[in-house]
XYZ file of C-alpha atoms in Angstrom:
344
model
C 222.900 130.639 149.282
C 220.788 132.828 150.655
C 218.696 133.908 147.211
C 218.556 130.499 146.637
C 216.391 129.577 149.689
C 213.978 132.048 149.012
C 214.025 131.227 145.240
C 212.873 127.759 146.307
C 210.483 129.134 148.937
C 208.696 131.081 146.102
C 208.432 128.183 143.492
C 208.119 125.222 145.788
C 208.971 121.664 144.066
C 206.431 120.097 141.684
C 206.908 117.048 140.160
C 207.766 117.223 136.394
C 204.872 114.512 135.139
C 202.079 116.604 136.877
C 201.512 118.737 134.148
C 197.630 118.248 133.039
C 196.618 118.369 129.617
C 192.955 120.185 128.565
C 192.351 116.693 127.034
C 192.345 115.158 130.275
C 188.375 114.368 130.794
C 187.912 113.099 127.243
C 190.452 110.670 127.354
C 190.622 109.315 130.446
C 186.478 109.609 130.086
C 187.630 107.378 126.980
C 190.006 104.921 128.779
C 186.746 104.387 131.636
C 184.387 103.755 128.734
C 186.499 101.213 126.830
C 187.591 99.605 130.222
C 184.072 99.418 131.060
C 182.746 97.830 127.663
C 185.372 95.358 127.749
C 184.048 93.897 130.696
C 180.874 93.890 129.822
C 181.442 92.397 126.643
C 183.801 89.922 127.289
C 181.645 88.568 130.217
C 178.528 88.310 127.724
C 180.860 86.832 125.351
C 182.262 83.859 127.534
C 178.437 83.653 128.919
C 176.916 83.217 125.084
C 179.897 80.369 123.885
C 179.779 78.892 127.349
C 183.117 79.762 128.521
C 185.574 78.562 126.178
C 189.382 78.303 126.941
C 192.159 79.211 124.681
C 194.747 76.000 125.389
C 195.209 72.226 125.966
C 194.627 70.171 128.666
C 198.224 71.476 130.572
C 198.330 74.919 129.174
C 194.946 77.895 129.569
C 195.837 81.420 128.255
C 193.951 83.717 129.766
C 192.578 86.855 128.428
C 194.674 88.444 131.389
C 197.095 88.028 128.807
C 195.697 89.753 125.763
C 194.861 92.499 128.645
C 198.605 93.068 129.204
C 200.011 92.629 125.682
C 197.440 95.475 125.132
C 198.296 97.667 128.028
C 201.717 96.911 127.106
C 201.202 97.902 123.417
C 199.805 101.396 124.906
C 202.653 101.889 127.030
C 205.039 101.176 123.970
C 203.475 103.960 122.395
C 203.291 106.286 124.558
C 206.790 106.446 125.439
C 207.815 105.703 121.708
C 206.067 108.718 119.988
C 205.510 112.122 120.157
C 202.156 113.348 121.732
C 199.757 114.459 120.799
C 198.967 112.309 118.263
C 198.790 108.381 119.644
C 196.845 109.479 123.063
C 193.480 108.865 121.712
C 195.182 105.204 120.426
C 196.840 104.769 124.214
C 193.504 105.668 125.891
C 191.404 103.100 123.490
C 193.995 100.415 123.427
C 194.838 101.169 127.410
C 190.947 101.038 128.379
C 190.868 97.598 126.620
C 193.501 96.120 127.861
C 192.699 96.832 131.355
C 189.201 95.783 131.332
C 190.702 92.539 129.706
C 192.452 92.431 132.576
C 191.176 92.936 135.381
C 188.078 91.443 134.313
C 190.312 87.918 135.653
C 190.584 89.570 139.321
C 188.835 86.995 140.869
C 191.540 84.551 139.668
C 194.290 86.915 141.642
C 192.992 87.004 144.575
C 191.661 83.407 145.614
C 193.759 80.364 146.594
C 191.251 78.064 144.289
C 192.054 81.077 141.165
C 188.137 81.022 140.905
C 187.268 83.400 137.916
C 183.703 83.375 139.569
C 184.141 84.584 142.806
C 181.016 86.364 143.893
C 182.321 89.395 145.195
C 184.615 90.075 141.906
C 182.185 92.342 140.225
C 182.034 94.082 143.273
C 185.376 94.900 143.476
C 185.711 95.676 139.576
C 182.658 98.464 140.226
C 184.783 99.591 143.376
C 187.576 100.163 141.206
C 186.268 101.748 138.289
C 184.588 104.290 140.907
C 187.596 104.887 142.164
C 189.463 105.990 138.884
C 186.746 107.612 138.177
C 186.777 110.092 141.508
C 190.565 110.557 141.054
C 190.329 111.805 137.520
C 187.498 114.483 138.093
C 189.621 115.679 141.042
C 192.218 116.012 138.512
C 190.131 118.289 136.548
C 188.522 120.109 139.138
C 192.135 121.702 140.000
C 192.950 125.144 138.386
C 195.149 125.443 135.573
C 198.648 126.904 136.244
C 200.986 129.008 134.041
C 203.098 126.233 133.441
C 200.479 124.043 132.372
C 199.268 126.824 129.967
C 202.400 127.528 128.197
C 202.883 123.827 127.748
C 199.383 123.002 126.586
C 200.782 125.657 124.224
C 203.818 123.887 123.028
C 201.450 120.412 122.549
C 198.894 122.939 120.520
C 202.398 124.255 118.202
C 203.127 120.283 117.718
C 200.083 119.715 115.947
C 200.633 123.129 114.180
C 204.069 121.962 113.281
C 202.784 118.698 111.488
C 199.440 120.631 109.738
C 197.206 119.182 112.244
C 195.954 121.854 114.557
C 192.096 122.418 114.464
C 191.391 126.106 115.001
C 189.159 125.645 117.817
C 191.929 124.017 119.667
C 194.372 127.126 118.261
C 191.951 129.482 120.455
C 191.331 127.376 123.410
C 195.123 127.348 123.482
C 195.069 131.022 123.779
C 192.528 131.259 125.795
C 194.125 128.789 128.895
C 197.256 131.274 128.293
C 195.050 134.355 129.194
C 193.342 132.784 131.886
C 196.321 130.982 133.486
C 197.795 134.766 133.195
C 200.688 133.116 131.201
C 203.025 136.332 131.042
C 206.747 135.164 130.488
C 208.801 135.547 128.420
C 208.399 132.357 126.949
C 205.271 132.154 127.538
C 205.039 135.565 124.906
C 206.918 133.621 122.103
C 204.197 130.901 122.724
C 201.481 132.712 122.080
C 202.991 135.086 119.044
C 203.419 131.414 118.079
C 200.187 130.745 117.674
C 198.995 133.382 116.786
C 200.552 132.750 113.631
C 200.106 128.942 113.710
C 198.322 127.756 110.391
C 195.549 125.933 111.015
C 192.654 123.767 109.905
C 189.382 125.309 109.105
C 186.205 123.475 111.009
C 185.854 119.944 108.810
C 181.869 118.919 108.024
C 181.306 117.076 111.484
C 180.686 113.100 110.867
C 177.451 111.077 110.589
C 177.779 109.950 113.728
C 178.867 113.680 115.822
C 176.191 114.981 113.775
C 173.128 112.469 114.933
C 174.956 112.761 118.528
C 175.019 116.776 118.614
C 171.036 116.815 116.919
C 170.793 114.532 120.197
C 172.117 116.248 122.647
C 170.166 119.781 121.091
C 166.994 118.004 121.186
C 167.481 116.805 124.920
C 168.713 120.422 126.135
C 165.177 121.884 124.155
C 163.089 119.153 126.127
C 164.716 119.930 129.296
C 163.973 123.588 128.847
C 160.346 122.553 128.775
C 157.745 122.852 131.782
C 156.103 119.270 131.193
C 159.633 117.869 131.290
C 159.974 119.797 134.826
C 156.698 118.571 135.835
C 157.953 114.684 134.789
C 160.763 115.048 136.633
C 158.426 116.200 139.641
C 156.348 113.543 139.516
C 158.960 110.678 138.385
C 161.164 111.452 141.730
C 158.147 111.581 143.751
C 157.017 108.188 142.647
C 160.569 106.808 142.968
C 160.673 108.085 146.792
C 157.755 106.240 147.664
C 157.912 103.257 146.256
C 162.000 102.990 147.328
C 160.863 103.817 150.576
C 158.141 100.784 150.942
C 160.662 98.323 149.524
C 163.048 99.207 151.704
C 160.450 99.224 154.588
C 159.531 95.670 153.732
C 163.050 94.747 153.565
C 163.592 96.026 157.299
C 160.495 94.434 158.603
C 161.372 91.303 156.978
C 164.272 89.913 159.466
C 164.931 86.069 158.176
C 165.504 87.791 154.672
C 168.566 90.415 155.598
C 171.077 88.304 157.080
C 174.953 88.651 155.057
C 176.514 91.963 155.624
C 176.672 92.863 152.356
C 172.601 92.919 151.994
C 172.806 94.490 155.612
C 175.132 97.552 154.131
C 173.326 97.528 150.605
C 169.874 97.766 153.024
C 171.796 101.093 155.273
C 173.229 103.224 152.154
C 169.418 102.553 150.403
C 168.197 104.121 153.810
C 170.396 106.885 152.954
C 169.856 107.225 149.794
C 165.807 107.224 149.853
C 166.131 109.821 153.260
C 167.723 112.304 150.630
C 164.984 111.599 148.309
C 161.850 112.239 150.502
C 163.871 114.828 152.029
C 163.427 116.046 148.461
C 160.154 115.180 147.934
C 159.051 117.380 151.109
C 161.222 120.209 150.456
C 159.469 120.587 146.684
C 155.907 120.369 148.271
C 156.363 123.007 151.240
C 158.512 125.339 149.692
C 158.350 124.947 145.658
C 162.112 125.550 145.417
C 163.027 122.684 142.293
C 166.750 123.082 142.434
C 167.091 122.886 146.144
C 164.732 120.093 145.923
C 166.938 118.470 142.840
C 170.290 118.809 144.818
C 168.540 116.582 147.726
C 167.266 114.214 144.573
C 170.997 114.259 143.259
C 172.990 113.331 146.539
C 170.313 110.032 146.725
C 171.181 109.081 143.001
C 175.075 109.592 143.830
C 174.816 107.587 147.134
C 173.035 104.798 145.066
C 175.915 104.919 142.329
C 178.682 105.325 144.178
C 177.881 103.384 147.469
C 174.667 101.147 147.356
C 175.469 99.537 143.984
C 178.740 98.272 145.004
C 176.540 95.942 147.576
C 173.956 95.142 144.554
C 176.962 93.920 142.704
C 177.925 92.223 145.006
C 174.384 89.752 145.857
C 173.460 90.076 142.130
C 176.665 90.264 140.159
C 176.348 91.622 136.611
C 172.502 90.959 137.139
C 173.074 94.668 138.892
C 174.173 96.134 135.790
C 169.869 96.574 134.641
C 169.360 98.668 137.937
C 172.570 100.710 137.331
C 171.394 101.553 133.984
C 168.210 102.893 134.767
C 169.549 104.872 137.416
C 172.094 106.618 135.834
C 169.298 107.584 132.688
C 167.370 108.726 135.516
C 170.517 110.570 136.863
C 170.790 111.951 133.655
C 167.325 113.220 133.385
C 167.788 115.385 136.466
C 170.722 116.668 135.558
C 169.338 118.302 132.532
C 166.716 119.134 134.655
C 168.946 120.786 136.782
C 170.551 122.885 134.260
C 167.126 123.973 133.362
C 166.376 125.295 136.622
C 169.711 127.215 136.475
C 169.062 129.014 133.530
C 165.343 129.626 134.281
C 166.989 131.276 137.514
C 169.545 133.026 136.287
């Protein structure tokens, strides 16, 4: 009795689903993307035909509907086959299905089942955030032992059926090593695949090969003082001139009255303080990533916080503004990185 209190003392219980796979962040990343495209397009869709409805004058089927025979589909398959090989299907058809679907919220949650209820959009963005804050706190966790050996075992599957890339061979040894994988078991896993056949590195497509020439050319530019200076000046500008529009917003009473412009009107506040907290810190002291870091937390606080209220007063007519600020987002993140490695 008495080993087996302290055997369960020094392997406390974990739940047997929470076992992480290294293809986490792509394919949830995938499931937010397609989720988040579906609503997009669908709503541009029923805007361009002028809403049409699938039905007669007793019967409507909604495209809550196709969302669920979709999800549903997913499901099906996920608990029907072997992973790996349908996740990338469940993740596509998943991320459709449930921005089919919850596209209709407004419908759920008013009496009148009014698809147009202002603050729906809202409440999508809301939700969308909030998947997307759970799943990088999913990857921000350290990989265990456990989760190494079985990452593994998913790695041998694809061996098994000839379909085991030999990038994902190594990276399979490599979480062993750094998990410090030592069982037994966890030996026979990696003599395993060590001996796994694999496939040699295929001629990436059209399309991975335009995106990597891309993504090269961006990394290059970012490495490049002018782009620094850009940055320098593009923030700057932004600080100002989001700090007189909100200044004309304060001063002009009659024209902030709901509480949704009042909140959108606070987190902006917020949002610009980091920014010409920013702006000051680059022209006294010089330091661009401390300066950048300031720039960052306003861009996050207008994502994550002020945009929900934007939705909210402008509905999809917010969707311009959140575009621009995530490229800009984007810009200082590379910008970022290039300060890092010019440091380090």
């Amino acid at each position: 009795m008495t080993a087996a209190i302290s055997s369960t003392r020094r392997h406390p219980f974990r739940p047997r689903f929470a076992v992480r796979s290294t293809e986490l962040g792509p394919r949830c990343d995938t499931f937010l993307a397609v989720a988040v495209t579906s609503v997009l397009a669908n709503r541009l869709f029923l805007v361009i035909t002028g809403y049409p409805q699938l039905g007669n004058g007793t019967l409507h089927i909604s495209h809550a509907i196709w969302g669920a025979l979709m999800m549903g589909t997913a499901l099906i398959l996920a608990i029907s086959f072997l992973a790996p090989s349908t996740r990338w299907i469940v993740a596509i058809l998943g991320g459709a299905g449930f921005g089919w679907f919850i596209d209709e919220l407004g419908k759920f949650i008013t009496r009148e089942v009014n698809y147009f209820y202002q603050p729906t959009i809202a409440l999508i963005y809301m939700t969308f955030i909030a998947l997307y804050l759970v799943i990088r706190s999913l990857q921000r966790r350290a990989y265990t032992p456990e989760e190494g050996v079985l990452n593994g075992l998913e790695a041998l599957k694809a061996a098994a059926l000839g379909r085991l890339p030999e990038p994902e061979r190594r990276e399979a040894l490599a979480l062993l090593t750094a998990t410090n994988a030592n069982s037994g078991f966890a030996g026979e896993v990696r003599a395993l695949l060590e001996k796994a056949p694999s496939l040699e590195p295929r001629e990436p497509s059209l399309v991975v090969h335009w995106a990597e020439s891309l993504r090269d050319r961006y990394l290059d530019l970012a490495q490049h003082p002018r782009f620094i200076a850009l940055i320098d000046v593009l923030f700057t500008f932004f600080a100002v001139t989001a700090l007189l529009t909100v200044l004309s917003l304060a001063l002009d009473g009659p024209g902030v009255v709901t509480f949704t412009e009042r909140a959108g009107l606070l987190s902006s506040m917020v949002a610009n303080a980091c920014l010409i907290i920013g702006v000051v810190v680059l022209l006294r002291t010089h330091d661009r990533l401390r300066a950048y870091r300031w720039f960052d937390r306003g861009l996050l606080i207008t994502i994550f916080v002020t945009q929900v209220f934007v939705f909210a007063e402008e509905q999809l007519g917010g969707t311009v503004g959140l575009l621009l600020t995530l490229m800009v987002w984007g810009l200082l993140r590379g910008a970022m990185s290039a300060e890092r490695g010019r440091e380090a």
